[in-house]
Short mmCIF file of C-alpha atoms in Angstrom, two decimals:
data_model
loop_
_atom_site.label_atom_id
_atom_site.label_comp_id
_atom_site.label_asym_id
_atom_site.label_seq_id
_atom_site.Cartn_x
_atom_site.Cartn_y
_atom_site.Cartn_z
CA UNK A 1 1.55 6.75 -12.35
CA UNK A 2 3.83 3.87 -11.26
CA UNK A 3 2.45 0.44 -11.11
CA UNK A 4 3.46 -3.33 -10.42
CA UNK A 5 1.29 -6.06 -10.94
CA UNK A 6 -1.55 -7.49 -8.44
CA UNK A 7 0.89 -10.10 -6.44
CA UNK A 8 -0.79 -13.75 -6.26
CA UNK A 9 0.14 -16.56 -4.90
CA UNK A 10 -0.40 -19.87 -7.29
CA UNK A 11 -4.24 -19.99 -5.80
CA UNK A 12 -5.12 -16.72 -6.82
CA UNK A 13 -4.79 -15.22 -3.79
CA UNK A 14 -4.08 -11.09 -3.27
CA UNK A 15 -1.20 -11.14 -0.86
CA UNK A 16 -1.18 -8.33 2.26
CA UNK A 17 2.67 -7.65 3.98
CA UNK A 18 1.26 -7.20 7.71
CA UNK A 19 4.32 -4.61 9.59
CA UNK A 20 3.91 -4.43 13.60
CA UNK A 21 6.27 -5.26 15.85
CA UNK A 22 3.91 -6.83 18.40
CA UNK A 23 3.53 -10.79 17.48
CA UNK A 24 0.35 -10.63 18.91
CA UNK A 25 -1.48 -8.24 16.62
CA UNK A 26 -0.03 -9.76 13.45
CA UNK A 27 -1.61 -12.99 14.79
CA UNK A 28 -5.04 -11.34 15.30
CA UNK A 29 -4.50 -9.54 11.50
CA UNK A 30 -2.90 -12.12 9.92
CA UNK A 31 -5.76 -15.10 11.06
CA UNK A 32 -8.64 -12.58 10.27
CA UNK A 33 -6.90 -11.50 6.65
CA UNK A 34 -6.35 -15.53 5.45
CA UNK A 35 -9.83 -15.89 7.03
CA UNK A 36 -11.03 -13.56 4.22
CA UNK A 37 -8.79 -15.48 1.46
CA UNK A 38 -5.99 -13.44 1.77
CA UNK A 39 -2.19 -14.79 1.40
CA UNK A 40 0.33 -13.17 4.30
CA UNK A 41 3.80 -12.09 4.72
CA UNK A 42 4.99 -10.54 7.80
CA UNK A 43 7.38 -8.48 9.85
CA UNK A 44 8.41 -7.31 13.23
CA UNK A 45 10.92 -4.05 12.10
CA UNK A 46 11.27 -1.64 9.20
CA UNK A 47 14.71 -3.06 8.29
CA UNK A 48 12.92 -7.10 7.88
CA UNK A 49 9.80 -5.45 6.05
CA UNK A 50 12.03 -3.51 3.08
CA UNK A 51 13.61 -7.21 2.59
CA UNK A 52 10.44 -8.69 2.05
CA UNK A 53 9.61 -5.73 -0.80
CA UNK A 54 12.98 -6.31 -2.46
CA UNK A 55 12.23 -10.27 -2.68
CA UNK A 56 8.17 -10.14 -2.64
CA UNK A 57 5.31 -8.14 -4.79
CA UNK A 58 2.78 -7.77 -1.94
CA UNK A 59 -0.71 -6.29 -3.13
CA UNK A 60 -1.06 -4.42 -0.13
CA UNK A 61 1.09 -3.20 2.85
CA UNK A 62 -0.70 -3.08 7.02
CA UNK A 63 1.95 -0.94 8.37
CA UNK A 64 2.05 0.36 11.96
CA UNK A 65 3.39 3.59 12.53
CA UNK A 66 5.37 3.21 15.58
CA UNK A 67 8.52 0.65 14.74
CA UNK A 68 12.00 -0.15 16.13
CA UNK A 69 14.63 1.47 14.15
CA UNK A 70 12.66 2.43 10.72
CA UNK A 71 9.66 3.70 11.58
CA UNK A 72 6.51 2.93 9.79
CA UNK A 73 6.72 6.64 7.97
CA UNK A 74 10.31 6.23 7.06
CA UNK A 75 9.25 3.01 5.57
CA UNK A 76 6.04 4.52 3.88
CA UNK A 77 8.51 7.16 2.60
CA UNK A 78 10.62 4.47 1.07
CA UNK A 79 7.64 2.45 -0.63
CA UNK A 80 5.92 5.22 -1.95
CA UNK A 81 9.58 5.98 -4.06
CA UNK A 82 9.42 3.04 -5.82
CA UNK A 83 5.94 1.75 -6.08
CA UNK A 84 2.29 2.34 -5.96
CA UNK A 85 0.96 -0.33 -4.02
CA UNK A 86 -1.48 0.58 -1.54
CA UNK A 87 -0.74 0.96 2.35
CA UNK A 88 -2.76 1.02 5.45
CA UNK A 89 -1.46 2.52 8.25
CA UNK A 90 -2.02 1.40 11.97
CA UNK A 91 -1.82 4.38 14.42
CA UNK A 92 -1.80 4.95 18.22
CA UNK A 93 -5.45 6.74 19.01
CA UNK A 94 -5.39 10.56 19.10
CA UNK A 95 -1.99 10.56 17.22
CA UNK A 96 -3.28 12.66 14.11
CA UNK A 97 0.23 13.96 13.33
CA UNK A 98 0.85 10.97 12.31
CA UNK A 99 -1.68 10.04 10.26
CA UNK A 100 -1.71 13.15 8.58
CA UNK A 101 2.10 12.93 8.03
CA UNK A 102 1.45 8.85 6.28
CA UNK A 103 -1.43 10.25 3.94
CA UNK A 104 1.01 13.52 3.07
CA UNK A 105 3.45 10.34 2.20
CA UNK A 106 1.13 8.82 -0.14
CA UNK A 107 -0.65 6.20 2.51
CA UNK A 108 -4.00 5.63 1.26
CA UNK A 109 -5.86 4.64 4.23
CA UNK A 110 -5.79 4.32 8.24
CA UNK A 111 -7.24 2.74 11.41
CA UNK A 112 -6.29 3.34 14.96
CA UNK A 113 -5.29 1.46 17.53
CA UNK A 114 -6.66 -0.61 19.44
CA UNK A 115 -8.85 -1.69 16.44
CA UNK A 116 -11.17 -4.00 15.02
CA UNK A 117 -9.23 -6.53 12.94
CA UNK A 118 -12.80 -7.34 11.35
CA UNK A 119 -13.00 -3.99 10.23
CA UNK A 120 -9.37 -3.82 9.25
CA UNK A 121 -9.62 -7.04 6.72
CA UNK A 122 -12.52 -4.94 5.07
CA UNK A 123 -10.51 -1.88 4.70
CA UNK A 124 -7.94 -4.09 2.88
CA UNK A 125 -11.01 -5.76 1.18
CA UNK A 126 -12.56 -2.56 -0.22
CA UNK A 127 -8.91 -1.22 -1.73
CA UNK A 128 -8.02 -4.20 -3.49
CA UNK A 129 -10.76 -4.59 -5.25
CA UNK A 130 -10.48 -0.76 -6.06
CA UNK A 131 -8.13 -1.66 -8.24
CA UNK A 132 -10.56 -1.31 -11.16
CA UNK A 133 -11.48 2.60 -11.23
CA UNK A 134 -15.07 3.34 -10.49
CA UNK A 135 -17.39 3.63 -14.41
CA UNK A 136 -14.25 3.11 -16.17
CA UNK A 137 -15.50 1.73 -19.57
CA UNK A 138 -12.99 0.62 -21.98
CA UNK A 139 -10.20 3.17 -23.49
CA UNK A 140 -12.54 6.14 -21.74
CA UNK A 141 -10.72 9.41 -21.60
CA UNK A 142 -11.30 12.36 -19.46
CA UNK A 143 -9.65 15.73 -20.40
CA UNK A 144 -9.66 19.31 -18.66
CA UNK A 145 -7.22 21.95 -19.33
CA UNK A 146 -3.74 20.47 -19.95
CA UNK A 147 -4.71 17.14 -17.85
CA UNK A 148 -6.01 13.71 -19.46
CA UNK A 149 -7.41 10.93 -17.10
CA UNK A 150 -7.28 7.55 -18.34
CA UNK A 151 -9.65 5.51 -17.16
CA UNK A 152 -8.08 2.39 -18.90
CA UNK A 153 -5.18 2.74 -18.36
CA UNK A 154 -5.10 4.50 -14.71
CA UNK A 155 -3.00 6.68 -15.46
CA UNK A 156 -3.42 10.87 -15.49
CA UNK A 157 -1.16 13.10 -17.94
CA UNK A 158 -0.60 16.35 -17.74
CA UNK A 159 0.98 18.51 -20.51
CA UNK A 160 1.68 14.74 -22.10
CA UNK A 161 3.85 13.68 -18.86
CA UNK A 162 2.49 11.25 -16.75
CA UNK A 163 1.96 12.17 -13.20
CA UNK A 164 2.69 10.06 -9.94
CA UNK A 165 -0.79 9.27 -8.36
CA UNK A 166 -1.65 6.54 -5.44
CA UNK A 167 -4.42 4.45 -6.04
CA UNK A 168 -6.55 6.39 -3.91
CA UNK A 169 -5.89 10.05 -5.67
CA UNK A 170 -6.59 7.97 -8.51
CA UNK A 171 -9.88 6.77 -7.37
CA UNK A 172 -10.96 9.80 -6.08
CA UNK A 173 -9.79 11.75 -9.04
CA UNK A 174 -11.37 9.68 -11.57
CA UNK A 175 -14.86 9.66 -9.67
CA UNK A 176 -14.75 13.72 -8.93
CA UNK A 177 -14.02 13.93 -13.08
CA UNK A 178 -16.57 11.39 -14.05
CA UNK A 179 -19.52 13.44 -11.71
CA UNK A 180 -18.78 17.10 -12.69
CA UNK A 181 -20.05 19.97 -11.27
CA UNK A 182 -21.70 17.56 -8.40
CA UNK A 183 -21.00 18.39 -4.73
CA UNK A 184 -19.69 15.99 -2.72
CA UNK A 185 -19.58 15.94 1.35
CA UNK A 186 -16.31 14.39 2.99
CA UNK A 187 -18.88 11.65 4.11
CA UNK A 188 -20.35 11.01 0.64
CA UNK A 189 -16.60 10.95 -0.88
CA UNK A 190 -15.97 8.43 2.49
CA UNK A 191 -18.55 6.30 1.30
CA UNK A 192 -18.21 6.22 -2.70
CA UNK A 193 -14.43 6.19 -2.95
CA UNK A 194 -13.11 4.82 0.63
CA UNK A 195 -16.51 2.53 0.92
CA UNK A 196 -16.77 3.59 4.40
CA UNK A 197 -18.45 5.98 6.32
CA UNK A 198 -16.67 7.96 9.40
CA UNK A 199 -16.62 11.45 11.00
CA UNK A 200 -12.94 10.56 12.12
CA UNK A 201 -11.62 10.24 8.70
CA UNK A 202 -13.16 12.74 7.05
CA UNK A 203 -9.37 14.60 6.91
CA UNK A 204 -8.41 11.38 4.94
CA UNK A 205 -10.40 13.62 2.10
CA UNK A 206 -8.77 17.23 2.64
CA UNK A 207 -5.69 15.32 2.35
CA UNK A 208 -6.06 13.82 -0.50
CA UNK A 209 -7.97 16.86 -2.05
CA UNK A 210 -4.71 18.78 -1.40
CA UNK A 211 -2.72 16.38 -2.63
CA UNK A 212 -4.29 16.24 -5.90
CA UNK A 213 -4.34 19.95 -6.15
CA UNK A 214 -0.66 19.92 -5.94
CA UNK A 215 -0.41 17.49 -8.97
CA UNK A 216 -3.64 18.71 -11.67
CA UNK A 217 -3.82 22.61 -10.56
CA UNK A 218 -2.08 25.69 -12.20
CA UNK A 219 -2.42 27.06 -8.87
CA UNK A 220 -3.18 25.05 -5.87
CA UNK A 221 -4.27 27.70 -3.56
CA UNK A 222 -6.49 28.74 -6.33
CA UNK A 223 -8.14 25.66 -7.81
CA UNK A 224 -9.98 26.12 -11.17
CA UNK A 225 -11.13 22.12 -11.33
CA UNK A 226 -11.27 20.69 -7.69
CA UNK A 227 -13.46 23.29 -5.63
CA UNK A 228 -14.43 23.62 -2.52
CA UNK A 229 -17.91 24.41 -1.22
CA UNK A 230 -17.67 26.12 1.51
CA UNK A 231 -20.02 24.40 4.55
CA UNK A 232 -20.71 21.72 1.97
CA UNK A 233 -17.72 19.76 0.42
CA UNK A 234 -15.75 19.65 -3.06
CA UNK A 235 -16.98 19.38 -6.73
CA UNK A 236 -15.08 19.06 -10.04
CA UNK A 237 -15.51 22.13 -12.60
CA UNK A 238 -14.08 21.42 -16.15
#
């Protein structure tokens, strides 16, 4: 897994690139973000927002979908080549194409428009500090089949090549491994991974399920280690 440091500002401070091309709600985001400690960057287009990345290490990208020129996916697309940082996408209501499209491109998280910027700040709140995997304890190693976690490290292996994971496939990887044989409802994975609690996003967890399938299974249609319970929700089987 591809990583880049935590970006900081000479305070301390996590900094979160805020892309929308209306002023007024990077205002709202941007005052309720440095509200919560947060250092800012901004941008009003695709085109101004891949300068920034080329000159700044951002912790943390608030991207809206809908953008002049490159769109927000196009520009997901392009972060997710080079880096692992995590992204938030902002999305019209109803448009779940979209949404499902960002977390197939490696976005980690969502919230529709119009939207609560309180509830947006904690979003970015609750991934940052997710940097950390959940119980990871020192050089703690999980292995299945021909796949090693490290907890330590944050990275997973598989036949001894190290695989490409977001920081939210890693989260939810490393918490499914380190509670086998549990089940888990979408809303209980919501809560203990995402630290939220919503029927909408309940597909943020099939996504991510199926995108960590692709990466850990023999056979994806077939999973031997992430299952599904049918009616119930997913458990890890070693």
């Amino acid at each position: 897994m591809r990583t880049k440091p935590i970006a900081t500002h000479n305070s301390g401070m996590s900094t979160v690139l805020v892309v929308d091309d209306e002023p007024i709600v990077r205002d709202v985001v941007v005052r309720y973000l440095r509200r919560d400690g947060f250092a800012t960057l901004e941008a009003g287009t695709g085109e101004a927002a891949r300068t920034l990345l080329e000159r700044e290490l951002p912790s943390l990208v608030v991207l809206d979908v809908m953008l002049p020129g490159t769109d927000g996916l196009d520009l997901c697309r392009h972060i997710r080549a080079s880096s692992d940082i995590p992204i938030v996408l902002l999305t019209a209501r109803g448009d779940e194409a979209d949404r499902i499209v960002g977390l197939e491109l490696g976005a980690d998280d969502y919230v529709t428009k119009p939207f609560s910027p309180r509830e947006l700040a904690i979003r970015v709140r609750n991934l940052l500090r997710r940097t950390a995997p959940p119980r990871a304890r020192g050089s703690e190693l999980i292995r299945f089949g021909s796949v090693e976690v490290d907890g330590a490290a944050r990275e997973v292996r598989r036949d001894g090549a190290t695989l490409k994971l977001t920081l939210k496939e890693f989260d939810l990887l490393w918490f499914m491994v380190s509670n086998p044989r549990r089940v888990f409802s979408r809303d209980q994975l919501m809560d203990r991974v995402w630290g939220y609690t919503s029927a909408l996003d309940t597909g943020t967890v099939t996504v991510h399920i199926r995108r960590l399938r692709e990466k850990i299974e023999e056979l994806p249609s077939h999973p031997r280690h992430l299952e599904t319970v049918w009616g119930v929700g997913y458990r890890f089987t070693a």
